[in-house]
XYZ file of C-alpha atoms in Angstrom:
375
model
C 80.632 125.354 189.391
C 79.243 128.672 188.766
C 77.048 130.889 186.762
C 78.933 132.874 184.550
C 75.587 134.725 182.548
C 72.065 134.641 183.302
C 69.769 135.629 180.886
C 65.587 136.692 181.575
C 62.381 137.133 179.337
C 58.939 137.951 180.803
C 60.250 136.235 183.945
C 58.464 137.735 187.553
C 59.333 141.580 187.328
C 62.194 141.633 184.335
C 61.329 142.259 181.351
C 64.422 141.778 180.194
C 67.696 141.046 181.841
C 70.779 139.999 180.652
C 73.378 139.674 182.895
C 76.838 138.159 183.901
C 78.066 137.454 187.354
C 81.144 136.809 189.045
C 82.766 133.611 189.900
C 82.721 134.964 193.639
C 80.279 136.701 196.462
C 77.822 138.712 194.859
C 75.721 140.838 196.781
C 71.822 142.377 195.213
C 70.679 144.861 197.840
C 67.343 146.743 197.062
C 64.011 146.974 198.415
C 61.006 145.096 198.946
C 59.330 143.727 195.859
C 62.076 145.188 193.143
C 63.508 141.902 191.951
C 65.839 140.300 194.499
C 64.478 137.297 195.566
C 63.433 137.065 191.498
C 67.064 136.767 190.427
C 67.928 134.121 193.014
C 64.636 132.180 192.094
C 65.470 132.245 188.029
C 69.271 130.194 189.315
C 67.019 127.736 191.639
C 64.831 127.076 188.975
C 67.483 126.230 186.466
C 68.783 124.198 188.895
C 65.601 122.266 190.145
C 62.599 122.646 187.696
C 61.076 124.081 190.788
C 60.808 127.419 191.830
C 61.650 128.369 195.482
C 58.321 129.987 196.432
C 56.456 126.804 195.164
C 52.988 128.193 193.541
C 51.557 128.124 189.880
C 54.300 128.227 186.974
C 51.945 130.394 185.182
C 52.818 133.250 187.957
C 56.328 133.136 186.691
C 55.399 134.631 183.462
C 55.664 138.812 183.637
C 52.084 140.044 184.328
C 52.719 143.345 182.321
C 54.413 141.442 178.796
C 52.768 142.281 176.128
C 49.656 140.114 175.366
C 51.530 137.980 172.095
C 54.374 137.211 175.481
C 52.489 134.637 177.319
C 55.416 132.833 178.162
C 58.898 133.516 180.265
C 62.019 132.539 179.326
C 65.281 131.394 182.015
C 68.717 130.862 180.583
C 71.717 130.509 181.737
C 75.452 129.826 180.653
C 76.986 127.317 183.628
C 80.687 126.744 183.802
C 81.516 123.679 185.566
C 84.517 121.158 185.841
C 83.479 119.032 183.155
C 82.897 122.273 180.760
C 80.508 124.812 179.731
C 76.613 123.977 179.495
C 74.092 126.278 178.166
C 70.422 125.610 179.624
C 67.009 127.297 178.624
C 63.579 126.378 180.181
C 60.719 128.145 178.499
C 56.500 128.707 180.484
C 53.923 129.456 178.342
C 50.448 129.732 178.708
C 48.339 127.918 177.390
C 44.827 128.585 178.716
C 43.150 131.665 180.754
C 42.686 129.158 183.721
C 46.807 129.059 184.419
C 47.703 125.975 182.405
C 51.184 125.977 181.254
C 53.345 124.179 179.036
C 57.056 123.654 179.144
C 60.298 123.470 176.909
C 63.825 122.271 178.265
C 66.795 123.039 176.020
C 70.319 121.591 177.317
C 73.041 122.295 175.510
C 70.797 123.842 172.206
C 68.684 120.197 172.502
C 65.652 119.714 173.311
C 65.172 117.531 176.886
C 62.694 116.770 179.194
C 62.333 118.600 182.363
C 63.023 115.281 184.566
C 66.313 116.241 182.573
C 67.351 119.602 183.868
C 67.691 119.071 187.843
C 71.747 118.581 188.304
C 72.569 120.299 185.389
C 73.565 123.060 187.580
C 73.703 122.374 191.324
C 72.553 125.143 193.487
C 71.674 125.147 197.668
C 69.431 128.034 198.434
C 67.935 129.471 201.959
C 65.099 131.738 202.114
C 62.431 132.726 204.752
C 59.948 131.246 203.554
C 62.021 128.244 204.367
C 61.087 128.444 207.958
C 58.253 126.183 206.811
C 60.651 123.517 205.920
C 60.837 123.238 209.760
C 57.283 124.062 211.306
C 55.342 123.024 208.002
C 53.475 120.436 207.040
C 55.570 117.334 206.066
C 55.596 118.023 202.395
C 58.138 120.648 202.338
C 60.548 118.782 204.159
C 59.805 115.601 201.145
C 59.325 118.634 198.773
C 63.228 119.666 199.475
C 64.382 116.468 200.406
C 63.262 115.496 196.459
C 64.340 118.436 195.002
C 68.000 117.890 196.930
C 68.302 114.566 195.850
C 67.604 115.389 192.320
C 70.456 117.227 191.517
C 72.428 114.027 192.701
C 70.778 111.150 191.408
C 68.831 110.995 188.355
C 67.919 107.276 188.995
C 66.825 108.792 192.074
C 64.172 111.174 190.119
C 63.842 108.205 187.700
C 62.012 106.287 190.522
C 60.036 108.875 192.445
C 58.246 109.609 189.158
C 57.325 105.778 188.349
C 56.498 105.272 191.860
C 54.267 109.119 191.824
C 52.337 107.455 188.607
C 51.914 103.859 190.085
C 50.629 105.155 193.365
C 47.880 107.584 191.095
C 46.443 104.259 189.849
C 46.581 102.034 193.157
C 44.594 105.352 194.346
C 42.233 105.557 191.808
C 41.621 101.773 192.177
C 40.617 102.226 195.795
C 38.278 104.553 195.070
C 36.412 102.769 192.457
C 36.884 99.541 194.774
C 35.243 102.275 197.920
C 32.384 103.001 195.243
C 31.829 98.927 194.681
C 33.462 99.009 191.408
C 35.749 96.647 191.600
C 37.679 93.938 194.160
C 40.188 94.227 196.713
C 42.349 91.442 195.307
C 43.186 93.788 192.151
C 45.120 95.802 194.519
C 47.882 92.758 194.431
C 48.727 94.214 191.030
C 49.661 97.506 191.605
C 51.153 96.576 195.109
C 53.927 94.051 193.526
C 54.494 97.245 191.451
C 54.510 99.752 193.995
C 56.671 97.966 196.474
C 59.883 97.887 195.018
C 59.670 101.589 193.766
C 58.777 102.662 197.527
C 61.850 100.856 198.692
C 64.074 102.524 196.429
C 63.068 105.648 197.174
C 63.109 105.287 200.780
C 66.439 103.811 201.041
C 67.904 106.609 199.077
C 66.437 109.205 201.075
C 67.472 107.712 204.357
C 70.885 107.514 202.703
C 71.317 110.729 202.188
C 69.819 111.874 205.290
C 71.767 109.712 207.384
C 75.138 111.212 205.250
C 73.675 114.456 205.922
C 72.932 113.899 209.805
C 77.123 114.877 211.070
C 77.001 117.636 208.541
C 74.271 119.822 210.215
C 75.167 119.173 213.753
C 78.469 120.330 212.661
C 77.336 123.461 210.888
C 74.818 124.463 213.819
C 77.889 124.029 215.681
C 79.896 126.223 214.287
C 77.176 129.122 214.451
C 75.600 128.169 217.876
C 77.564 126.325 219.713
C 75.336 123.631 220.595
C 76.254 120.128 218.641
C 72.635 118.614 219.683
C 70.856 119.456 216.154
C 69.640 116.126 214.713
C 67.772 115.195 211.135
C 66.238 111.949 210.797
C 64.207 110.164 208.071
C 60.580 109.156 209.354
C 59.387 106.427 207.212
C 55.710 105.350 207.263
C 56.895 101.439 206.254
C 59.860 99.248 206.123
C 61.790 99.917 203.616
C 63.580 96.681 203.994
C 62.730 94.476 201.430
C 60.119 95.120 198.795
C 57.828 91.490 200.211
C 57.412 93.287 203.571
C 56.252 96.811 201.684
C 53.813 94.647 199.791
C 52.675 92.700 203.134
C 52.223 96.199 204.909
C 50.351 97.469 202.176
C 47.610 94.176 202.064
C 47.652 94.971 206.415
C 46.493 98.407 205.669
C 44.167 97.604 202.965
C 41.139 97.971 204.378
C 41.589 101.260 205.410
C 43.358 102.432 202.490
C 39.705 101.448 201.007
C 37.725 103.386 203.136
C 39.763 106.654 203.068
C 40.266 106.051 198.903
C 43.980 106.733 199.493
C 47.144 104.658 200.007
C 48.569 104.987 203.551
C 52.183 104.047 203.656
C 55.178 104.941 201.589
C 57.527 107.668 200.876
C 54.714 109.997 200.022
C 53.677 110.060 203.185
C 57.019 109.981 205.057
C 58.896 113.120 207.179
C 62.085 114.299 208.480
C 61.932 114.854 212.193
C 64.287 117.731 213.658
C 65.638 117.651 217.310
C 67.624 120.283 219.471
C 68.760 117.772 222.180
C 65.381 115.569 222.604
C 63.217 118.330 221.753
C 60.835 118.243 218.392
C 62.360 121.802 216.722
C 59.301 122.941 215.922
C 57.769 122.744 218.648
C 60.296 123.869 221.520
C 62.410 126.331 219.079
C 62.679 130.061 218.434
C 62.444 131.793 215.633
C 66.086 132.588 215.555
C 66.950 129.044 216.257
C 64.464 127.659 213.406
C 66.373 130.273 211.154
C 69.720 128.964 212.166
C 69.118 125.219 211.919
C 67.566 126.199 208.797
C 70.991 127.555 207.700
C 72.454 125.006 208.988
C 70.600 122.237 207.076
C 71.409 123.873 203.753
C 75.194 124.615 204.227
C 75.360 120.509 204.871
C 73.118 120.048 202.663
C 76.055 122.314 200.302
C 78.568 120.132 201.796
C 77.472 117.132 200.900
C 76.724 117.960 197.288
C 80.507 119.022 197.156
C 81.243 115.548 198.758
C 79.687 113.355 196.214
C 80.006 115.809 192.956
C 83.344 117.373 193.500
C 81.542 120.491 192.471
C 80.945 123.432 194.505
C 77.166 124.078 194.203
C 75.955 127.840 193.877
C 74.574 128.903 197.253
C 71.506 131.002 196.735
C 70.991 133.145 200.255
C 68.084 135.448 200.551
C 67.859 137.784 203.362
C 69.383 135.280 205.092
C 70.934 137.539 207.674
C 67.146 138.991 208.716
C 66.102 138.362 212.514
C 69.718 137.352 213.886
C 71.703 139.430 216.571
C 74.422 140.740 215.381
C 76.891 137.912 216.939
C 75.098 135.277 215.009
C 75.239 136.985 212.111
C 78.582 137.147 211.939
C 79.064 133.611 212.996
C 76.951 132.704 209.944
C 78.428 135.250 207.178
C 81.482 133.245 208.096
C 80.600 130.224 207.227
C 80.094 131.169 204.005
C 82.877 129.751 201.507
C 85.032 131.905 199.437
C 85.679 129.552 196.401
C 82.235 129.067 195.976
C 79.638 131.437 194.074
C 77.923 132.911 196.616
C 74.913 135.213 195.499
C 73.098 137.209 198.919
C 69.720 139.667 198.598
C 69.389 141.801 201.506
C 67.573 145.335 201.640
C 70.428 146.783 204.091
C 73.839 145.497 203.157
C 75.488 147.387 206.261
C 74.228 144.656 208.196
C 76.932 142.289 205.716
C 79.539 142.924 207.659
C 81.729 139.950 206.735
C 85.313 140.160 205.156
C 83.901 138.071 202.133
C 80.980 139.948 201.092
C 83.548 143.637 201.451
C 85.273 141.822 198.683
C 82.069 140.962 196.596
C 80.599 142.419 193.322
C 77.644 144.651 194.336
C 74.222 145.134 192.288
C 71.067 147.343 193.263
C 67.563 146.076 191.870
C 65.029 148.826 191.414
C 61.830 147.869 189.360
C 63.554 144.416 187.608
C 66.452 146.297 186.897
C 70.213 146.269 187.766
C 73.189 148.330 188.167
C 76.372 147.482 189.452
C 77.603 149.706 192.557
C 80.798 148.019 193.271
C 83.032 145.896 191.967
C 86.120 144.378 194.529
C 89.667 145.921 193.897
């Protein structure tokens, strides 16, 4: 799968960009703030509904359009096994305050955005990512959604029922915390919730328990330590949807007092280990960058696994703050067949066979220029 034309409207910095890319490596190099991490972020969107930065959608839209632009435009033209799909997701404003309101267009028809997430599947890695590791434990359900949405629409099927039914069982605590109404209405909305949590919880520990060999083998194969470990943290059994409902009614009177539903998915984690130690705590920088790494190459491999598509891997600066040794151990890594599109500010510090062979580009300002093609 791959990319073969991307085209931008009012999106971040580009005013206008229309652009096709190579099936290969493909390396942007330019400086701070002209547009790199932009052009990677337009791809992850495409590919998520999300951006990579997280943030208001409003802030995608170019702050210096015109004032009749209030919206930004991301399309692209995706060639995959199956055959060529052309997708288009439109922001526009639609109040002062930074509301926004969105169109989806797959294939020239309109769709709804729940609709656009493996459309085109994409693995990125950038520094902010080092939060996915010493963050709070929405990123790691943040990327652990967005990953499993470009595999499994059931999957994002669920997570939005179970989103909306938990809003209500919330909203009935409160008004039951205010003495506006009874804790036995709470049955209602459990029986409902229940079986929705357990779904979602069993696919997530599914695919992190797929993913678990994959990482130790990629932080392997860059570190040489095979004692990485990813595990799924769940708040509540996600055995049977009887005991959810009986661990909810446990919890209830708490729930009650704090207005806000205790156990389930929402409030689950992944825990990270090198050896027995918590990652976050006991790990450097340049380890957290490399597990990092790590957990999104697997996270590539797997995709590969149960697509039988090569997803587009999306690194920026991903070679920053590593010695040179692990840099190359990294660059390495990388796969050839795949499209593989890297931002860095100095590309002398690319010093990999694969990216001497890629398509070069220079960003100045939200615009491009090729410097180098491969013979």
């Amino acid at each position: 799968m791959h990319v073969a034309a991307l085209h931008l409207l009012n999106f971040r910095n580009y005013a206008r960009l229309d652009l096709e890319l190579p099936v290969g490596p493909l390396v942007v190099q330019g400086g701070n703030a002209q547009g790199k991490s932009n052009l990677l972020d337009a791809v992850h969107i495409l590919a998520t509904g999300r951006s990579m930065r997280g943030g208001p959608e409003a802030a995608w839209i170019n702050v210096d359009a015109p004032d009749e632009a209030h919206f930004a435009r991301i399309g692209a033209q995706v060639q995959a096994a199956s055959g060529e799909e052309h997708l288009k997701l439109v922001v526009a404003r639609t109040s002062a305050g930074g509301g926004v309101r969105r169109r989806v267009r797959i294939g020239g028809a309109a769709r709804r955005l729940a609709d656009l997430p493996g459309r085109l599947q994409a693995v990125s890695f950038a520094p902010a990512d080092l939060t996915l590791l010493t963050g709070p434990p929405r990123e790691r359900r943040r990327w652990l959604d967005m990953a499993l949405a470009q595999l499994d629409r059931d999957y994002v099927t669920a997570l939005s029922e179970y989103e909306v039914v938990l809003t209500r069982r919330n909203a009935l605590l409160r008004r039951i915390r205010a003495g506006h109404g009874r804790p036995p209405e709470l049955d209602f909305w459990d029986a409902r919730l229940a079986p929705l949590a357990v779904r979602v919880v069993r696919t997530r520990e599914d695919f992190v328990k797929a993913l678990q060999p994959l990482i130790a083998a990629e932080y392997a194969q860059i570190t040489g330590d095979p004692t990485l470990a990813v595990s799924y943290a769940a708040t509540a059994t996600a055995a049977d949807p009887a005991e959810h409902v009986e661990a909810l009614r446990q919890a209830r009177a708490g729930d009650i007092e704090r207005g806000a539903t205790s156990l389930g998915p929402h409030r689950d984690d992944l825990a990270l280990h090198l050896g027995t130690h918590p990652l976050a705590s006991f790990g450097s920088r340049g380890q957290l960058r490399l597990a990092g790494v790590a957990l999104k190459l697997a996270q590539f491999e797997l995709a590969q696994r149960r697509t039988g598509e090569r997803p587009v891997l999306l690194l920026d600066d991903v070679a920053a703050e590593l010695d040179p040794h692990h840099r190359r151990l990294l660059l390495e890594r990388l796969t050839p067949s795949a499209q593989t599109i890297v931002t860095t500010a100095d590309p002398a510090g690319l010093d990999a066979p694969l990216l001497d062979r890629a398509v070069h580009l220079v960003v100045e300002r939200g615009r491009i220029r090729a410097t180098h093609a491969p013979a």
